[in-house]
PDB file of C-alpha atoms in Angstrom:
ATOM      1  CA  UNK A   1      -9.619  -1.096  18.837  1.00  0.00           C
ATOM      2  CA  UNK A   2     -10.477  -2.212  15.561  1.00  0.00           C
ATOM      3  CA  UNK A   3      -8.045  -0.938  12.787  1.00  0.00           C
ATOM      4  CA  UNK A   4      -9.845  -0.668   9.186  1.00  0.00           C
ATOM      5  CA  UNK A   5      -8.067  -3.251   6.842  1.00  0.00           C
ATOM      6  CA  UNK A   6      -7.016  -5.309   9.769  1.00  0.00           C
ATOM      7  CA  UNK A   7      -8.970  -8.528  10.867  1.00  0.00           C
ATOM      8  CA  UNK A   8     -10.115  -9.091  14.424  1.00  0.00           C
ATOM      9  CA  UNK A   9      -7.929 -10.625  16.795  1.00  0.00           C
ATOM     10  CA  UNK A  10      -5.498 -10.513  19.823  1.00  0.00           C
ATOM     11  CA  UNK A  11      -3.501  -7.291  20.415  1.00  0.00           C
ATOM     12  CA  UNK A  12      -0.480  -6.896  18.437  1.00  0.00           C
ATOM     13  CA  UNK A  13       2.620  -6.541  20.715  1.00  0.00           C
ATOM     14  CA  UNK A  14       5.373  -4.135  19.446  1.00  0.00           C
ATOM     15  CA  UNK A  15       8.736  -5.644  18.922  1.00  0.00           C
ATOM     16  CA  UNK A  16      11.648  -3.840  20.706  1.00  0.00           C
ATOM     17  CA  UNK A  17      13.611  -4.673  17.764  1.00  0.00           C
ATOM     18  CA  UNK A  18      11.347  -3.295  15.195  1.00  0.00           C
ATOM     19  CA  UNK A  19      12.420  -0.303  13.056  1.00  0.00           C
ATOM     20  CA  UNK A  20       9.522   2.011  14.201  1.00  0.00           C
ATOM     21  CA  UNK A  21       9.006   2.619  17.949  1.00  0.00           C
ATOM     22  CA  UNK A  22       6.261   4.697  19.442  1.00  0.00           C
ATOM     23  CA  UNK A  23       4.457   5.810  22.674  1.00  0.00           C
ATOM     24  CA  UNK A  24       1.624   7.708  23.096  1.00  0.00           C
ATOM     25  CA  UNK A  25       0.772  10.360  25.963  1.00  0.00           C
ATOM     26  CA  UNK A  26      -2.777  11.400  26.631  1.00  0.00           C
ATOM     27  CA  UNK A  27      -3.965  14.187  28.825  1.00  0.00           C
ATOM     28  CA  UNK A  28      -3.985  11.969  31.800  1.00  0.00           C
ATOM     29  CA  UNK A  29      -0.295  11.387  31.594  1.00  0.00           C
ATOM     30  CA  UNK A  30       0.254  14.999  32.390  1.00  0.00           C
ATOM     31  CA  UNK A  31       2.798  15.948  29.754  1.00  0.00           C
ATOM     32  CA  UNK A  32       2.984  19.725  28.773  1.00  0.00           C
ATOM     33  CA  UNK A  33       4.752  22.044  26.467  1.00  0.00           C
ATOM     34  CA  UNK A  34       6.688  24.559  28.512  1.00  0.00           C
ATOM     35  CA  UNK A  35       6.850  28.315  27.933  1.00  0.00           C
ATOM     36  CA  UNK A  36      10.292  27.909  26.694  1.00  0.00           C
ATOM     37  CA  UNK A  37       8.911  25.669  23.853  1.00  0.00           C
ATOM     38  CA  UNK A  38      10.295  22.417  25.304  1.00  0.00           C
ATOM     39  CA  UNK A  39       8.303  19.267  25.420  1.00  0.00           C
ATOM     40  CA  UNK A  40       7.948  17.906  28.867  1.00  0.00           C
ATOM     41  CA  UNK A  41       7.215  14.179  29.046  1.00  0.00           C
ATOM     42  CA  UNK A  42       6.538  11.895  32.193  1.00  0.00           C
ATOM     43  CA  UNK A  43       9.652  10.038  33.226  1.00  0.00           C
ATOM     44  CA  UNK A  44      11.815  11.697  30.526  1.00  0.00           C
ATOM     45  CA  UNK A  45      11.722  15.370  31.336  1.00  0.00           C
ATOM     46  CA  UNK A  46      12.039  18.387  29.226  1.00  0.00           C
ATOM     47  CA  UNK A  47      12.999  17.639  25.551  1.00  0.00           C
ATOM     48  CA  UNK A  48      14.319  20.275  22.939  1.00  0.00           C
ATOM     49  CA  UNK A  49      11.870  20.552  20.043  1.00  0.00           C
ATOM     50  CA  UNK A  50      12.441  21.754  16.562  1.00  0.00           C
ATOM     51  CA  UNK A  51       9.103  23.120  15.900  1.00  0.00           C
ATOM     52  CA  UNK A  52       7.944  22.797  12.251  1.00  0.00           C
ATOM     53  CA  UNK A  53       4.982  25.002  12.890  1.00  0.00           C
ATOM     54  CA  UNK A  54       2.934  26.759  15.543  1.00  0.00           C
ATOM     55  CA  UNK A  55       0.162  24.498  17.249  1.00  0.00           C
ATOM     56  CA  UNK A  56      -3.162  26.120  16.226  1.00  0.00           C
ATOM     57  CA  UNK A  57      -4.843  24.876  19.509  1.00  0.00           C
ATOM     58  CA  UNK A  58      -4.360  22.820  22.486  1.00  0.00           C
ATOM     59  CA  UNK A  59      -3.407  19.183  21.566  1.00  0.00           C
ATOM     60  CA  UNK A  60      -5.470  16.518  23.173  1.00  0.00           C
ATOM     61  CA  UNK A  61      -2.617  14.021  22.949  1.00  0.00           C
ATOM     62  CA  UNK A  62       0.947  13.458  21.622  1.00  0.00           C
ATOM     63  CA  UNK A  63       2.655  10.545  20.244  1.00  0.00           C
ATOM     64  CA  UNK A  64       6.532  10.281  20.326  1.00  0.00           C
ATOM     65  CA  UNK A  65       7.875   8.147  17.290  1.00  0.00           C
ATOM     66  CA  UNK A  66      11.398   6.816  16.596  1.00  0.00           C
ATOM     67  CA  UNK A  67      11.990   5.869  12.922  1.00  0.00           C
ATOM     68  CA  UNK A  68      14.403   3.425  11.493  1.00  0.00           C
ATOM     69  CA  UNK A  69      17.225   6.077  11.369  1.00  0.00           C
ATOM     70  CA  UNK A  70      17.056   6.868  15.201  1.00  0.00           C
ATOM     71  CA  UNK A  71      15.307  10.152  14.495  1.00  0.00           C
ATOM     72  CA  UNK A  72      12.467  11.029  17.255  1.00  0.00           C
ATOM     73  CA  UNK A  73       9.178  12.875  16.155  1.00  0.00           C
ATOM     74  CA  UNK A  74       6.328  14.155  18.167  1.00  0.00           C
ATOM     75  CA  UNK A  75       2.855  13.964  16.509  1.00  0.00           C
ATOM     76  CA  UNK A  76       0.012  16.123  18.284  1.00  0.00           C
ATOM     77  CA  UNK A  77      -3.645  15.283  17.789  1.00  0.00           C
ATOM     78  CA  UNK A  78      -5.472  18.738  17.630  1.00  0.00           C
ATOM     79  CA  UNK A  79      -9.302  19.533  17.117  1.00  0.00           C
ATOM     80  CA  UNK A  80      -9.875  21.950  13.999  1.00  0.00           C
ATOM     81  CA  UNK A  81     -12.603  24.354  13.141  1.00  0.00           C
ATOM     82  CA  UNK A  82     -14.321  23.139   9.796  1.00  0.00           C
ATOM     83  CA  UNK A  83     -15.375  26.661   9.333  1.00  0.00           C
ATOM     84  CA  UNK A  84     -11.675  28.058   9.483  1.00  0.00           C
ATOM     85  CA  UNK A  85     -10.849  25.364   6.901  1.00  0.00           C
ATOM     86  CA  UNK A  86     -13.465  26.251   4.473  1.00  0.00           C
ATOM     87  CA  UNK A  87     -12.151  29.940   4.961  1.00  0.00           C
ATOM     88  CA  UNK A  88      -8.628  28.878   4.180  1.00  0.00           C
ATOM     89  CA  UNK A  89      -9.604  27.437   0.762  1.00  0.00           C
ATOM     90  CA  UNK A  90     -12.513  29.186  -0.712  1.00  0.00           C
ATOM     91  CA  UNK A  91     -14.540  27.514  -3.318  1.00  0.00           C
ATOM     92  CA  UNK A  92     -13.627  27.595  -7.027  1.00  0.00           C
ATOM     93  CA  UNK A  93     -15.260  26.916 -10.415  1.00  0.00           C
ATOM     94  CA  UNK A  94     -12.277  24.794 -11.629  1.00  0.00           C
ATOM     95  CA  UNK A  95     -12.097  21.038 -12.167  1.00  0.00           C
ATOM     96  CA  UNK A  96      -9.190  18.984 -13.223  1.00  0.00           C
ATOM     97  CA  UNK A  97      -8.234  15.360 -14.436  1.00  0.00           C
ATOM     98  CA  UNK A  98      -4.763  13.878 -13.499  1.00  0.00           C
ATOM     99  CA  UNK A  99      -2.988  11.108 -15.473  1.00  0.00           C
ATOM    100  CA  UNK A 100      -0.367   9.823 -13.410  1.00  0.00           C
ATOM    101  CA  UNK A 101       2.479   8.198 -15.255  1.00  0.00           C
ATOM    102  CA  UNK A 102       6.510   7.677 -15.225  1.00  0.00           C
ATOM    103  CA  UNK A 103       7.758   9.901 -17.849  1.00  0.00           C
ATOM    104  CA  UNK A 104       5.822  12.862 -15.996  1.00  0.00           C
ATOM    105  CA  UNK A 105       4.630  12.146 -12.703  1.00  0.00           C
ATOM    106  CA  UNK A 106       1.407  13.875 -13.500  1.00  0.00           C
ATOM    107  CA  UNK A 107      -0.247  15.358 -16.372  1.00  0.00           C
ATOM    108  CA  UNK A 108      -3.284  17.527 -16.054  1.00  0.00           C
ATOM    109  CA  UNK A 109      -6.159  17.968 -18.421  1.00  0.00           C
ATOM    110  CA  UNK A 110      -5.264  21.640 -18.912  1.00  0.00           C
ATOM    111  CA  UNK A 111      -1.963  20.595 -20.490  1.00  0.00           C
ATOM    112  CA  UNK A 112       0.313  21.142 -17.588  1.00  0.00           C
ATOM    113  CA  UNK A 113       3.064  18.447 -17.172  1.00  0.00           C
ATOM    114  CA  UNK A 114       4.505  17.751 -13.775  1.00  0.00           C
ATOM    115  CA  UNK A 115       8.179  16.248 -13.992  1.00  0.00           C
ATOM    116  CA  UNK A 116       8.779  13.184 -11.825  1.00  0.00           C
ATOM    117  CA  UNK A 117      11.648  13.882  -9.167  1.00  0.00           C
ATOM    118  CA  UNK A 118      12.764  10.194  -9.605  1.00  0.00           C
ATOM    119  CA  UNK A 119      14.284  10.681  -5.985  1.00  0.00           C
ATOM    120  CA  UNK A 120      15.174   6.939  -5.555  1.00  0.00           C
ATOM    121  CA  UNK A 121      16.952   6.799  -9.004  1.00  0.00           C
ATOM    122  CA  UNK A 122      18.873   9.925  -8.162  1.00  0.00           C
ATOM    123  CA  UNK A 123      19.780   8.260  -4.936  1.00  0.00           C
ATOM    124  CA  UNK A 124      20.623   4.888  -6.020  1.00  0.00           C
ATOM    125  CA  UNK A 125      24.517   5.371  -6.275  1.00  0.00           C
ATOM    126  CA  UNK A 126      24.632   6.669  -2.634  1.00  0.00           C
ATOM    127  CA  UNK A 127      22.378   3.757  -1.576  1.00  0.00           C
ATOM    128  CA  UNK A 128      24.798   1.239  -3.264  1.00  0.00           C
ATOM    129  CA  UNK A 129      27.659   2.854  -1.558  1.00  0.00           C
ATOM    130  CA  UNK A 130      26.066   2.697   1.746  1.00  0.00           C
ATOM    131  CA  UNK A 131      25.061  -1.033   1.156  1.00  0.00           C
ATOM    132  CA  UNK A 132      28.766  -1.919   0.373  1.00  0.00           C
ATOM    133  CA  UNK A 133      29.872  -0.078   3.464  1.00  0.00           C
ATOM    134  CA  UNK A 134      27.121  -1.743   5.536  1.00  0.00           C
ATOM    135  CA  UNK A 135      28.183  -5.272   4.573  1.00  0.00           C
ATOM    136  CA  UNK A 136      31.616  -4.498   6.306  1.00  0.00           C
ATOM    137  CA  UNK A 137      29.922  -3.070   9.325  1.00  0.00           C
ATOM    138  CA  UNK A 138      28.295  -4.742  12.381  1.00  0.00           C
ATOM    139  CA  UNK A 139      24.692  -5.639  12.368  1.00  0.00           C
ATOM    140  CA  UNK A 140      22.320  -2.634  13.338  1.00  0.00           C
ATOM    141  CA  UNK A 141      24.406   0.137  11.305  1.00  0.00           C
ATOM    142  CA  UNK A 142      21.800   2.797  10.352  1.00  0.00           C
ATOM    143  CA  UNK A 143      23.603   4.397   7.542  1.00  0.00           C
ATOM    144  CA  UNK A 144      21.482   2.662   4.658  1.00  0.00           C
ATOM    145  CA  UNK A 145      18.318   3.352   6.631  1.00  0.00           C
ATOM    146  CA  UNK A 146      19.177   7.068   7.025  1.00  0.00           C
ATOM    147  CA  UNK A 147      19.746   7.121   3.191  1.00  0.00           C
ATOM    148  CA  UNK A 148      16.302   5.456   2.426  1.00  0.00           C
ATOM    149  CA  UNK A 149      14.482   7.669   4.884  1.00  0.00           C
ATOM    150  CA  UNK A 150      15.860  10.706   3.365  1.00  0.00           C
ATOM    151  CA  UNK A 151      14.448   9.747  -0.120  1.00  0.00           C
ATOM    152  CA  UNK A 152      10.975   8.836   1.461  1.00  0.00           C
ATOM    153  CA  UNK A 153      11.170  12.342   3.327  1.00  0.00           C
ATOM    154  CA  UNK A 154      11.774  14.327  -0.063  1.00  0.00           C
ATOM    155  CA  UNK A 155       9.206  12.164  -1.693  1.00  0.00           C
ATOM    156  CA  UNK A 156       6.405  12.778   0.871  1.00  0.00           C
ATOM    157  CA  UNK A 157       7.277  16.535   0.683  1.00  0.00           C
ATOM    158  CA  UNK A 158       6.934  16.761  -2.868  1.00  0.00           C
ATOM    159  CA  UNK A 159       3.496  14.928  -2.572  1.00  0.00           C
ATOM    160  CA  UNK A 160       2.289  17.238   0.109  1.00  0.00           C
ATOM    161  CA  UNK A 161       3.248  20.353  -1.976  1.00  0.00           C
ATOM    162  CA  UNK A 162       1.639  19.110  -5.278  1.00  0.00           C
ATOM    163  CA  UNK A 163      -1.526  17.795  -3.519  1.00  0.00           C
ATOM    164  CA  UNK A 164      -2.111  20.886  -1.503  1.00  0.00           C
ATOM    165  CA  UNK A 165      -1.583  22.975  -4.709  1.00  0.00           C
ATOM    166  CA  UNK A 166      -4.055  20.903  -6.713  1.00  0.00           C
ATOM    167  CA  UNK A 167      -6.661  20.815  -3.712  1.00  0.00           C
ATOM    168  CA  UNK A 168      -6.485  24.720  -3.419  1.00  0.00           C
ATOM    169  CA  UNK A 169      -6.816  25.442  -6.934  1.00  0.00           C
ATOM    170  CA  UNK A 170      -9.644  22.967  -8.077  1.00  0.00           C
ATOM    171  CA  UNK A 171     -13.134  22.079  -6.739  1.00  0.00           C
ATOM    172  CA  UNK A 172     -13.314  18.735  -8.636  1.00  0.00           C
ATOM    173  CA  UNK A 173     -10.431  16.601  -9.018  1.00  0.00           C
ATOM    174  CA  UNK A 174     -10.364  13.056 -11.015  1.00  0.00           C
ATOM    175  CA  UNK A 175      -7.841  10.426 -11.113  1.00  0.00           C
ATOM    176  CA  UNK A 176      -7.605   6.691 -12.200  1.00  0.00           C
ATOM    177  CA  UNK A 177      -7.938   4.031  -9.756  1.00  0.00           C
ATOM    178  CA  UNK A 178      -4.412   2.443 -10.680  1.00  0.00           C
ATOM    179  CA  UNK A 179      -3.567  -1.170  -9.712  1.00  0.00           C
ATOM    180  CA  UNK A 180      -0.165  -0.091  -8.068  1.00  0.00           C
ATOM    181  CA  UNK A 181       0.288  -3.704  -6.735  1.00  0.00           C
ATOM    182  CA  UNK A 182      -0.121  -4.980 -10.202  1.00  0.00           C
ATOM    183  CA  UNK A 183       2.162  -2.671 -11.848  1.00  0.00           C
ATOM    184  CA  UNK A 184       4.864  -3.362  -9.031  1.00  0.00           C
ATOM    185  CA  UNK A 185       5.158  -6.905 -10.475  1.00  0.00           C
ATOM    186  CA  UNK A 186       6.257  -5.770 -13.895  1.00  0.00           C
ATOM    187  CA  UNK A 187       9.572  -4.672 -15.013  1.00  0.00           C
ATOM    188  CA  UNK A 188       8.722  -1.178 -14.077  1.00  0.00           C
ATOM    189  CA  UNK A 189       8.287  -1.876 -10.419  1.00  0.00           C
ATOM    190  CA  UNK A 190      10.973   0.286  -9.130  1.00  0.00           C
ATOM    191  CA  UNK A 191       9.871   3.278 -10.957  1.00  0.00           C
ATOM    192  CA  UNK A 192       6.226   2.635  -9.898  1.00  0.00           C
ATOM    193  CA  UNK A 193       7.382   2.485  -6.185  1.00  0.00           C
ATOM    194  CA  UNK A 194       9.736   5.667  -6.661  1.00  0.00           C
ATOM    195  CA  UNK A 195       6.603   7.461  -7.993  1.00  0.00           C
ATOM    196  CA  UNK A 196       4.491   6.609  -4.883  1.00  0.00           C
ATOM    197  CA  UNK A 197       1.106   7.034  -6.483  1.00  0.00           C
ATOM    198  CA  UNK A 198      -0.665   5.505  -3.536  1.00  0.00           C
ATOM    199  CA  UNK A 199       0.575   7.950  -0.951  1.00  0.00           C
ATOM    200  CA  UNK A 200      -0.058  10.910  -3.560  1.00  0.00           C
ATOM    201  CA  UNK A 201      -3.683  10.047  -4.099  1.00  0.00           C
ATOM    202  CA  UNK A 202      -4.364   9.217  -0.248  1.00  0.00           C
ATOM    203  CA  UNK A 203      -3.210  12.864   0.290  1.00  0.00           C
ATOM    204  CA  UNK A 204      -5.696  14.117  -2.137  1.00  0.00           C
ATOM    205  CA  UNK A 205      -8.480  11.930  -0.592  1.00  0.00           C
ATOM    206  CA  UNK A 206      -8.138  13.272   2.895  1.00  0.00           C
ATOM    207  CA  UNK A 207      -7.329  16.849   1.900  1.00  0.00           C
ATOM    208  CA  UNK A 208     -10.438  16.918  -0.515  1.00  0.00           C
ATOM    209  CA  UNK A 209     -12.586  15.653   2.532  1.00  0.00           C
ATOM    210  CA  UNK A 210     -11.010  18.298   4.978  1.00  0.00           C
ATOM    211  CA  UNK A 211     -11.492  21.355   2.686  1.00  0.00           C
ATOM    212  CA  UNK A 212     -14.743  20.373   0.975  1.00  0.00           C
ATOM    213  CA  UNK A 213     -13.516  19.277  -2.371  1.00  0.00           C
ATOM    214  CA  UNK A 214     -14.602  16.545  -4.688  1.00  0.00           C
ATOM    215  CA  UNK A 215     -12.232  13.626  -5.561  1.00  0.00           C
ATOM    216  CA  UNK A 216     -13.484  11.115  -7.974  1.00  0.00           C
ATOM    217  CA  UNK A 217     -11.764   7.846  -9.004  1.00  0.00           C
ATOM    218  CA  UNK A 218     -12.546   6.454 -12.332  1.00  0.00           C
ATOM    219  CA  UNK A 219     -12.222   2.628 -13.037  1.00  0.00           C
ATOM    220  CA  UNK A 220      -8.858   1.578 -14.023  1.00  0.00           C
ATOM    221  CA  UNK A 221     -10.373  -0.267 -17.191  1.00  0.00           C
ATOM    222  CA  UNK A 222     -11.430   2.840 -18.689  1.00  0.00           C
ATOM    223  CA  UNK A 223      -9.790   3.189 -22.128  1.00  0.00           C
ATOM    224  CA  UNK A 224      -8.379   6.808 -21.501  1.00  0.00           C
ATOM    225  CA  UNK A 225      -5.468   6.355 -23.569  1.00  0.00           C
ATOM    226  CA  UNK A 226      -7.200   4.724 -26.297  1.00  0.00           C
ATOM    227  CA  UNK A 227     -10.108   7.417 -26.590  1.00  0.00           C
ATOM    228  CA  UNK A 228     -10.217  10.529 -28.610  1.00  0.00           C
ATOM    229  CA  UNK A 229     -11.158  13.333 -26.153  1.00  0.00           C
ATOM    230  CA  UNK A 230     -12.630  15.278 -29.073  1.00  0.00           C
ATOM    231  CA  UNK A 231     -14.885  12.993 -30.759  1.00  0.00           C
ATOM    232  CA  UNK A 232     -15.137   9.968 -28.402  1.00  0.00           C
ATOM    233  CA  UNK A 233     -13.809   7.421 -31.056  1.00  0.00           C
ATOM    234  CA  UNK A 234     -11.875   4.396 -29.582  1.00  0.00           C
ATOM    235  CA  UNK A 235      -8.754   4.065 -31.450  1.00  0.00           C
ATOM    236  CA  UNK A 236      -7.268   0.942 -29.904  1.00  0.00           C
ATOM    237  CA  UNK A 237      -4.372   0.071 -27.467  1.00  0.00           C
ATOM    238  CA  UNK A 238      -0.941   1.675 -28.207  1.00  0.00           C
ATOM    239  CA  UNK A 239       2.512   0.770 -27.201  1.00  0.00           C
ATOM    240  CA  UNK A 240       4.171   3.008 -24.487  1.00  0.00           C
ATOM    241  CA  UNK A 241       6.596   4.393 -26.866  1.00  0.00           C
ATOM    242  CA  UNK A 242       3.878   6.224 -28.890  1.00  0.00           C
ATOM    243  CA  UNK A 243       3.560   9.685 -27.232  1.00  0.00           C
ATOM    244  CA  UNK A 244       1.415  11.345 -29.921  1.00  0.00           C
ATOM    245  CA  UNK A 245      -1.366   9.856 -32.218  1.00  0.00           C
ATOM    246  CA  UNK A 246      -3.686  11.105 -34.633  1.00  0.00           C
ATOM    247  CA  UNK A 247      -7.486   9.968 -34.385  1.00  0.00           C
ATOM    248  CA  UNK A 248      -8.621   7.999 -37.323  1.00  0.00           C
ATOM    249  CA  UNK A 249     -12.177   9.202 -37.029  1.00  0.00           C
ATOM    250  CA  UNK A 250     -11.871  13.148 -36.691  1.00  0.00           C
ATOM    251  CA  UNK A 251      -8.059  13.479 -37.556  1.00  0.00           C
ATOM    252  CA  UNK A 252      -7.333  15.220 -34.229  1.00  0.00           C
ATOM    253  CA  UNK A 253      -3.558  15.044 -33.168  1.00  0.00           C
ATOM    254  CA  UNK A 254      -3.244  14.228 -29.527  1.00  0.00           C
ATOM    255  CA  UNK A 255      -0.562  14.356 -26.948  1.00  0.00           C
ATOM    256  CA  UNK A 256      -1.071  11.013 -25.422  1.00  0.00           C
ATOM    257  CA  UNK A 257      -1.027  11.876 -21.820  1.00  0.00           C
ATOM    258  CA  UNK A 258      -2.990  15.203 -22.147  1.00  0.00           C
ATOM    259  CA  UNK A 259      -5.522  13.338 -23.899  1.00  0.00           C
ATOM    260  CA  UNK A 260      -5.760  10.664 -21.222  1.00  0.00           C
ATOM    261  CA  UNK A 261      -6.140  13.510 -18.390  1.00  0.00           C
ATOM    262  CA  UNK A 262      -8.980  15.039 -20.393  1.00  0.00           C
ATOM    263  CA  UNK A 263     -10.610  11.533 -20.796  1.00  0.00           C
ATOM    264  CA  UNK A 264     -10.387  11.032 -16.973  1.00  0.00           C
ATOM    265  CA  UNK A 265     -12.006  14.228 -16.147  1.00  0.00           C
ATOM    266  CA  UNK A 266     -14.959  13.631 -18.661  1.00  0.00           C
ATOM    267  CA  UNK A 267     -15.303  10.131 -17.522  1.00  0.00           C
ATOM    268  CA  UNK A 268     -15.426  11.409 -13.988  1.00  0.00           C
ATOM    269  CA  UNK A 269     -18.358  13.992 -15.106  1.00  0.00           C
ATOM    270  CA  UNK A 270     -16.095  17.032 -14.276  1.00  0.00           C
ATOM    271  CA  UNK A 271     -16.267  18.527 -17.668  1.00  0.00           C
ATOM    272  CA  UNK A 272     -18.630  21.378 -16.308  1.00  0.00           C
ATOM    273  CA  UNK A 273     -18.386  22.578 -12.787  1.00  0.00           C
ATOM    274  CA  UNK A 274     -19.913  25.499 -10.927  1.00  0.00           C
ATOM    275  CA  UNK A 275     -18.700  27.143  -7.705  1.00  0.00           C
ATOM    276  CA  UNK A 276     -20.768  26.144  -4.850  1.00  0.00           C
ATOM    277  CA  UNK A 277     -22.922  23.493  -6.873  1.00  0.00           C
ATOM    278  CA  UNK A 278     -22.633  19.883  -7.492  1.00  0.00           C
ATOM    279  CA  UNK A 279     -19.423  19.147  -9.526  1.00  0.00           C
ATOM    280  CA  UNK A 280     -21.216  16.798 -12.061  1.00  0.00           C
ATOM    281  CA  UNK A 281     -22.734  13.404 -12.408  1.00  0.00           C
ATOM    282  CA  UNK A 282     -21.316  10.081 -11.072  1.00  0.00           C
ATOM    283  CA  UNK A 283     -18.106   8.851 -12.747  1.00  0.00           C
ATOM    284  CA  UNK A 284     -18.629   6.802 -16.001  1.00  0.00           C
ATOM    285  CA  UNK A 285     -17.584   3.236 -15.020  1.00  0.00           C
ATOM    286  CA  UNK A 286     -15.476   1.176 -17.439  1.00  0.00           C
ATOM    287  CA  UNK A 287     -17.016  -1.947 -18.564  1.00  0.00           C
ATOM    288  CA  UNK A 288     -15.291  -5.218 -19.502  1.00  0.00           C
ATOM    289  CA  UNK A 289     -15.801  -6.409 -23.247  1.00  0.00           C
ATOM    290  CA  UNK A 290     -19.087  -7.952 -23.778  1.00  0.00           C
ATOM    291  CA  UNK A 291     -20.458  -6.723 -20.535  1.00  0.00           C
ATOM    292  CA  UNK A 292     -23.878  -4.929 -20.733  1.00  0.00           C
ATOM    293  CA  UNK A 293     -24.801  -1.857 -18.684  1.00  0.00           C
ATOM    294  CA  UNK A 294     -27.588  -2.763 -16.265  1.00  0.00           C
ATOM    295  CA  UNK A 295     -28.675   0.681 -14.975  1.00  0.00           C
ATOM    296  CA  UNK A 296     -28.031   4.094 -17.072  1.00  0.00           C
ATOM    297  CA  UNK A 297     -29.409   6.245 -14.444  1.00  0.00           C
ATOM    298  CA  UNK A 298     -27.227   8.966 -13.514  1.00  0.00           C
ATOM    299  CA  UNK A 299     -26.218   9.194  -9.800  1.00  0.00           C
ATOM    300  CA  UNK A 300     -25.427  12.363  -7.642  1.00  0.00           C
ATOM    301  CA  UNK A 301     -21.760  13.290  -6.803  1.00  0.00           C
ATOM    302  CA  UNK A 302     -21.330  14.452  -3.302  1.00  0.00           C
ATOM    303  CA  UNK A 303     -20.477  18.087  -2.776  1.00  0.00           C
ATOM    304  CA  UNK A 304     -17.306  17.095  -1.059  1.00  0.00           C
ATOM    305  CA  UNK A 305     -15.189  13.873  -0.274  1.00  0.00           C
ATOM    306  CA  UNK A 306     -14.591  11.100  -2.478  1.00  0.00           C
ATOM    307  CA  UNK A 307     -16.901   9.551  -5.016  1.00  0.00           C
ATOM    308  CA  UNK A 308     -16.719   5.788  -5.245  1.00  0.00           C
ATOM    309  CA  UNK A 309     -18.050   3.229  -7.710  1.00  0.00           C
ATOM    310  CA  UNK A 310     -21.459   1.503  -7.095  1.00  0.00           C
ATOM    311  CA  UNK A 311     -20.994  -1.450  -4.652  1.00  0.00           C
ATOM    312  CA  UNK A 312     -18.279   0.355  -2.735  1.00  0.00           C
ATOM    313  CA  UNK A 313     -19.141   1.749   0.626  1.00  0.00           C
ATOM    314  CA  UNK A 314     -19.160   5.378   0.896  1.00  0.00           C
ATOM    315  CA  UNK A 315     -16.009   7.044   2.472  1.00  0.00           C
ATOM    316  CA  UNK A 316     -16.489   7.835   6.297  1.00  0.00           C
ATOM    317  CA  UNK A 317     -17.218  11.470   7.132  1.00  0.00           C
ATOM    318  CA  UNK A 318     -14.243  13.414   8.029  1.00  0.00           C
ATOM    319  CA  UNK A 319     -13.550  14.118  11.605  1.00  0.00           C
ATOM    320  CA  UNK A 320     -12.238  17.596  12.292  1.00  0.00           C
ATOM    321  CA  UNK A 321      -8.921  16.471  13.772  1.00  0.00           C
ATOM    322  CA  UNK A 322      -5.408  17.096  12.428  1.00  0.00           C
ATOM    323  CA  UNK A 323      -1.928  16.097  13.178  1.00  0.00           C
ATOM    324  CA  UNK A 324       1.220  18.317  13.661  1.00  0.00           C
ATOM    325  CA  UNK A 325       4.701  16.435  13.654  1.00  0.00           C
ATOM    326  CA  UNK A 326       7.794  17.904  14.898  1.00  0.00           C
ATOM    327  CA  UNK A 327      11.528  16.882  15.258  1.00  0.00           C
ATOM    328  CA  UNK A 328      12.780  16.235  18.710  1.00  0.00           C
ATOM    329  CA  UNK A 329      16.344  17.308  18.983  1.00  0.00           C
ATOM    330  CA  UNK A 330      18.858  14.953  20.837  1.00  0.00           C
TER     331      UNK A 330
END
């Protein structure tokens, strides 16, 4: 089976010493969920399960996963009804632009500022203590792995709650296509990894496809922090220490992050939206200095899914399948 993003080649064998181990059971493996709520697996038997949610339908397969901290999870694949998904999140006439950052995790074009939890920074002292203890223990100790996974779990939960809220409240969402790999090579690397922007945008993508929303990514070279959202004048680059600035053309006082979020929404063509109609024109792509536009014709943004830049393949249609993960008690 070809996995997107990987080259074709021989099958990759799993290492028995790897941090993550998994095994998948299909319907032919004769696994089942007992009346008492246990998971009955071949050659293992009935396993106690701490259910995170009720399964909405009969699962077609289950994958048992062991993470680096020695915890076991069961991931079920379930077919879902697109009509039920649409009814769960009805259409709305709202559109929002998001400016991702470090001082605030996200600033919305309506002025809302969402603080960054800075989970890794807050847990650093515990991680350092665990590392000192780890150096005095035998190889294979899981204390540090458990501490790191606790941070990752909390970050993932924060991203899930925020992405679900934004998808539920807005028909159109615009974000910048940030170069996370490039920013991770700067002095802000630890803060960039702590924020987890890529994971958050990935959640927005699949939730937008599932619930009939439109997610637009604008070019990373769009000067959102330099452009006045009121008159459109480009005021030039500014250091990160400048959080407010006044437009020299129209005299409007701007909050740096809120102004950038408004420009993200406008560049994506989400300034005006209507429930049940196309959200807006194709996103305005940033042009490098000296580059001339070759085609000024507007393109159509799909009703739902992810809008991409010209030259990129469109995202694959969403398959009506979902996954439910539960914790297995030892």
